[in-house]
Amino acid sequence: MIGRNHNSSLSLAAASLLASSAAAQSNFTCKSSGTGATYNATSKYLGCYLDPSVSILGAVKLSTIAMTPQLCTSFCGARGYSYAGINFGTQCFCDVAPNYSNAKLVDDTKCSSKCYTDPSQRCGATYVESLYQVLNPQGNASTGSASNNYIPACETSPLCSHQVCNTSLSTADRVASLVGELQLEEKILNLVDSAAGSGRLGLPPYEWWNEATHGVGSAPGVQFAHKGSNYSYATSFPSPILTAAAFDDPLVRAIGEVVGREGRAFGNGGFAGFDYWAPNMNAFRDPRWGRGQETPGEDIYHVQNYIKNYVPGMQGPDVDQKQIIATCKHYAVYDLETGRYGNDYDPSVQDLADYYLAAFKTCVRDAHVGSIMCSYNAVGGYPSCANEYLLEEVLREHWGFNAPGSYVVSDCGAVTDIYQFHNFTNTEEAAASVALNAGTDIECGSSFLKLNSSLADGQVTLARMDQALTRLYSALFTVGYFDGNQYTSLDFSDVATPDAQNIAYTAAHEGMTLLQNNGLLPLGETNSYKNVAVIGPYANATTQMQGDYSGTPKYLRSPLSAFQNQSGWNVTYAMGTLINAYNDSGISAAVDAAKSADLIIYLGGIDGSIENEQLDRTNLTYPSYQLELISQLAAIGAPMVVVTFGGGQLDHTPIFDNAGVCSVIWAGYPSQDGGPALLDVLLGVQSIAGRLPITQYPASYVNETNIFDIALRPNVNSTGRTYKWYTGTAVRPFGFGMHYTTFAFSWDGQPSSHYNITELIAASQDSGPINDITPFTTVTATVQNTGKHTSDYVGLLFLSSDSGPLPLPIKSLVSYDRLHNITVGGSDQLILPLTLGSLARSDENGNLVVYPGNYKLMLDNDACLTFEFALTGAAAIIETLPTQGPRSQYNYTVPVNVQAPSWQAYS
């Protein structure tokens, strides 16, 4: 969610909100309502500076909608910093001295963002900073002397004197007392992500926007301190699409635990909040999607298992005493950047149940996530953040998203888009009203600042505002925001530990996937290659390997550095070409550099310049000048490996068809240890066993399937979506992945050959409510290593049947397991549990149904083992969706314009 700056002319009596800038000293014990002496900075304005890398100041940060120059300078001065600057309208940065290396002094008019609570003043602008010198900083102004550690709110004055801090009361009563004490202006200013708190009560500001897609990531609420300082880095894991290729659920859980622990440590240190907007669990339906790299792939069952592990890992085992609050996003039917702010998608109820809503159900019902983010797009004509069907009927009433601290946050600017791009309402005020009324509790943006007008016009009620605030503060109680909890002691010593770094390395090599090999790989730890040419735009990659939504890692180890450190290798490096070059500059020199090589390793693919948030791809072809370079390198005749980076798959047909290319590996975005992980995979120090979590389609797919066609099943606009429905021939199918060794397989435990559906359901009732996770049976199989190399093995169990609504899916993934380090001649057992959901399909009304018919289990894409069984008797519904999809009309308090489905970009 890329933030957009929303200026507002809102004028509120908010002077009382400013006093909460200076935190209490860490040794403060609340004994009374007295606040002691109040510190107010005196300052000198230094000018307006263009700050494209947000690097003028960077020691600490505060984000609040109530930002003003006085608030910012007092916040910084109280911490001993002698310089303060305001950027983005809401963000204050502090430091002991400004860094002007990437800055430029510009005219004061460029600092065009009006401070929300005092429009007479300016609060910088987007990547433009209003800079001040603090003339009376507390402590040592040369170092910044005061601690930035977060102090639980009820250990600070004056809040400790209020009933919200009375621990003899229930949490519900404490929250109710806080909400009841807030004035209307204060309530409104706490319904946006950069919540203002209340200086009058002593409630500190809080920024809800923190990111953790694959590690603590940069965001308005997150600050990475200067290099060498505490909180200057966090562990950067591979992008989720690469981790997903490992098909290793315990690994996902371990990553989630590290991300949650480090996120909480950052929060305790005052360098982040206590909630994080992750994971992105929209399935990677269209291969052109720019954000597919953030997701676990195209198969919804795989996505559900990812969520079951990542979210509890982040939050911890106790939903009432969380480590951090996770947020499942983006709800719902969001998987395109093209037209994302204004488009409407109308999937069938069948596709909603089977695909678009299934992972969110898992997130709420099974993973007990604390927060859900509603998406930019509309569904069924209603913008997601104003969609009563999604937010009320399905989310809260049907799935039970009703814990006191369960809240819905909008994507950034999505409430404004209800009016601006969807044209669903006639005013921005009305957009805020319909979003709040439908169930959006907090907005990332500023349209909710118009709720005072909405209230005056009778469009919303104070009770609904109070309900939203109650949910938000109840959520903060679950992470110890007011009192602290068992995670309050986590600090920077818990960040980037050796264990965390090892998990990041493991995720990088486990996800790498072998797409072609003529026997060249593995090279061997000791090999005869002396002169190695390392060529390509990813050869010396560092931050490029992280993908989007990344933070600052402790280190980034490039492939080139890893190869140069390999004993016995004389490495020659040339970039050769850019990722998406417009000419052949550099190709000739790279080819010349490789002519004397014994081994050529080409490292290329795509990166954030081609796939990213707000940037879908327009084709699936390998960038043309990269192909030209690969072709010329292959013609040299030396053994050659091609390593492709990036999240979305590219059509590798020209590379696979080139006899001069011996081996091809897909490496995704491997992040901080990408270089060493790749080297160890090439050498065979680590086996390669990743499986593609997405289909590699032919380049012609973009001409055969309309990017705006949301239907999964093939039709006149589409050749079908995902491996389940695609009617063409994939270049490499979902689940493809080769190994350095060979295996033999045998069944150990199989299902029965026949089941009566009625009897099966009756027998399953002992396990609890009947639904898609009700156990059915467990299949086991022995895998023996019959080759020459120790190896991991991923077993993918697919199911097909002749039953249910037409057309039938080709097959569906129903279980998987990863075995580790099977030695030569050794064996291990796959354990593959099945549920009633493995058997069920959605009907036209969104009911999940177990149908009578013939079923076939297949181990892996080549069906190395198969087993057939039959279900007889009457079909049985095991789950439903409410009202079979969005109703044709809802009772909005303002006039609305229901959208038609989009077949072009509307933003």
GROMACS .gro file of C-alpha atoms in nm, residues 376-519:
model
  144
  376TYR     CA    1  -0.890  -0.072  -0.292
  377ASN     CA    2  -1.115  -0.247  -0.542
  378ALA     CA    3  -1.488  -0.300  -0.535
  379VAL     CA    4  -1.654  -0.643  -0.521
  380GLY     CA    5  -1.999  -0.695  -0.666
  381GLY     CA    6  -2.033  -0.321  -0.728
  382TYR     CA    7  -1.950  -0.216  -0.369
  383PRO     CA    8  -1.603  -0.084  -0.271
  384SER     CA    9  -1.443  -0.332  -0.035
  385CYS     CA   10  -1.407  -0.081   0.249
  386ALA     CA   11  -1.778   0.005   0.221
  387ASN     CA   12  -1.894  -0.347   0.144
  388GLU     CA   13  -2.143  -0.462   0.407
  389TYR     CA   14  -2.155  -0.810   0.258
  390LEU     CA   15  -1.781  -0.861   0.302
  391LEU     CA   16  -1.727  -0.670   0.625
  392GLU     CA   17  -2.042  -0.752   0.816
  393GLU     CA   18  -2.226  -1.052   0.672
  394VAL     CA   19  -1.922  -1.265   0.590
  395LEU     CA   20  -1.641  -1.140   0.812
  396ARG     CA   21  -1.818  -1.073   1.140
  397GLU     CA   22  -2.147  -1.261   1.128
  398HIS     CA   23  -2.040  -1.571   0.933
  399TRP     CA   24  -1.675  -1.617   1.032
  400GLY     CA   25  -1.706  -1.472   1.382
  401PHE     CA   26  -1.452  -1.190   1.364
  402ASN     CA   27  -1.599  -1.062   1.687
  403ALA     CA   28  -1.331  -1.066   1.955
  404PRO     CA   29  -1.325  -0.729   2.136
  405GLY     CA   30  -0.999  -0.629   1.966
  406SER     CA   31  -1.077  -0.752   1.613
  407TYR     CA   32  -1.072  -0.452   1.380
  408VAL     CA   33  -1.073  -0.363   1.010
  409VAL     CA   34  -0.825  -0.115   0.865
  410SER     CA   35  -0.850   0.035   0.518
  411ASP     CA   36  -0.574   0.019   0.264
  412CYS     CA   37  -0.406   0.355   0.227
  413GLY     CA   38  -0.634   0.600   0.055
  414ALA     CA   39  -0.901   0.335  -0.009
  415VAL     CA   40  -1.171   0.533   0.172
  416THR     CA   41  -1.098   0.840  -0.039
  417ASP     CA   42  -1.112   0.617  -0.348
  418ILE     CA   43  -1.473   0.528  -0.268
  419TYR     CA   44  -1.553   0.880  -0.383
  420GLN     CA   45  -1.259   0.975  -0.601
  421PHE     CA   46  -1.226   0.672  -0.829
  422HIS     CA   47  -1.521   0.442  -0.766
  423ASN     CA   48  -1.765   0.736  -0.773
  424PHE     CA   49  -1.967   0.527  -0.530
  425THR     CA   50  -2.055   0.836  -0.329
  426ASN     CA   51  -2.096   1.196  -0.433
  427THR     CA   52  -1.867   1.346  -0.168
  428GLU     CA   53  -1.561   1.249   0.033
  429GLU     CA   54  -1.759   1.302   0.351
  430ALA     CA   55  -2.010   1.042   0.231
  431ALA     CA   56  -1.725   0.804   0.147
  432ALA     CA   57  -1.605   0.826   0.506
  433SER     CA   58  -1.960   0.764   0.626
  434VAL     CA   59  -2.027   0.451   0.421
  435ALA     CA   60  -1.686   0.304   0.510
  436LEU     CA   61  -1.733   0.354   0.884
  437ASN     CA   62  -2.091   0.228   0.875
  438ALA     CA   63  -1.999  -0.082   0.674
  439GLY     CA   64  -1.738  -0.187   0.929
  440THR     CA   65  -1.409  -0.014   0.851
  441ASP     CA   66  -1.279   0.079   1.196
  442ILE     CA   67  -0.968   0.278   1.110
  443GLU     CA   68  -0.857   0.450   0.792
  444CYS     CA   69  -0.512   0.469   0.646
  445GLY     CA   70  -0.556   0.819   0.508
  446SER     CA   71  -0.745   1.131   0.601
  447SER     CA   72  -1.105   1.103   0.478
  448PHE     CA   73  -1.220   0.996   0.826
  449LEU     CA   74  -1.121   1.345   0.942
  450LYS     CA   75  -1.447   1.455   0.779
  451LEU     CA   76  -1.653   1.242   1.016
  452ASN     CA   77  -1.744   1.547   1.221
  453SER     CA   78  -1.942   1.666   0.918
  454SER     CA   79  -2.077   1.315   0.868
  455LEU     CA   80  -2.201   1.312   1.226
  456ALA     CA   81  -2.357   1.656   1.197
  457ASP     CA   82  -2.537   1.549   0.879
  458GLY     CA   83  -2.674   1.234   1.040
  459GLN     CA   84  -2.472   1.003   0.813
  460VAL     CA   85  -2.298   0.824   1.102
  461THR     CA   86  -2.357   0.786   1.472
  462LEU     CA   87  -2.136   0.854   1.770
  463ALA     CA   88  -2.209   0.499   1.882
  464ARG     CA   89  -2.047   0.361   1.567
  465MET     CA   90  -1.739   0.582   1.620
  466ASP     CA   91  -1.718   0.458   1.978
  467GLN     CA   92  -1.749   0.099   1.859
  468ALA     CA   93  -1.455   0.146   1.623
  469LEU     CA   94  -1.243   0.308   1.894
  470THR     CA   95  -1.337   0.033   2.137
  471ARG     CA   96  -1.211  -0.229   1.895
  472LEU     CA   97  -0.885  -0.040   1.842
  473TYR     CA   98  -0.803   0.018   2.207
  474SER     CA   99  -0.910  -0.336   2.296
  475ALA     CA  100  -0.659  -0.454   2.035
  476LEU     CA  101  -0.385  -0.243   2.192
  477PHE     CA  102  -0.460  -0.403   2.528
  478THR     CA  103  -0.384  -0.745   2.375
  479VAL     CA  104  -0.024  -0.634   2.300
  480GLY     CA  105   0.037  -0.470   2.637
  481TYR     CA  106   0.026  -0.117   2.502
  482PHE     CA  107  -0.121   0.009   2.828
  483ASP     CA  108   0.022  -0.227   3.090
  484GLY     CA  109   0.300  -0.421   2.919
  485ASN     CA  110   0.295  -0.799   2.884
  486GLN     CA  111   0.533  -1.095   2.864
  487TYR     CA  112   0.688  -0.957   2.545
  488THR     CA  113   0.773  -0.613   2.686
  489SER     CA  114   1.127  -0.722   2.772
  490LEU     CA  115   1.221  -0.800   2.409
  491ASP     CA  116   1.486  -0.558   2.286
  492PHE     CA  117   1.752  -0.516   2.020
  493SER     CA  118   1.946  -0.816   2.150
  494ASP     CA  119   1.654  -1.024   2.016
  495VAL     CA  120   1.696  -0.886   1.663
  496ALA     CA  121   1.897  -1.058   1.388
  497THR     CA  122   2.020  -1.332   1.618
  498PRO     CA  123   2.234  -1.612   1.471
  499ASP     CA  124   1.926  -1.835   1.474
  500ALA     CA  125   1.726  -1.576   1.277
  501GLN     CA  126   2.006  -1.536   1.024
  502ASN     CA  127   2.026  -1.912   0.979
  503ILE     CA  128   1.651  -1.930   0.915
  504ALA     CA  129   1.683  -1.658   0.649
  505TYR     CA  130   1.963  -1.854   0.480
  506THR     CA  131   1.760  -2.177   0.501
  507ALA     CA  132   1.454  -2.014   0.346
  508ALA     CA  133   1.666  -1.881   0.060
  509HIS     CA  134   1.816  -2.215  -0.042
  510GLU     CA  135   1.506  -2.424   0.031
  511GLY     CA  136   1.295  -2.218  -0.208
  512MET     CA  137   1.535  -2.220  -0.502
  513THR     CA  138   1.397  -2.435  -0.781
  514LEU     CA  139   1.576  -2.632  -1.052
  515LEU     CA  140   1.401  -2.582  -1.386
  516GLN     CA  141   1.651  -2.758  -1.613
  517ASN     CA  142   1.969  -2.960  -1.568
  518ASN     CA  143   2.170  -3.171  -1.810
  519GLY     CA  144   2.395  -3.306  -1.537
   0.00000   0.00000   0.00000
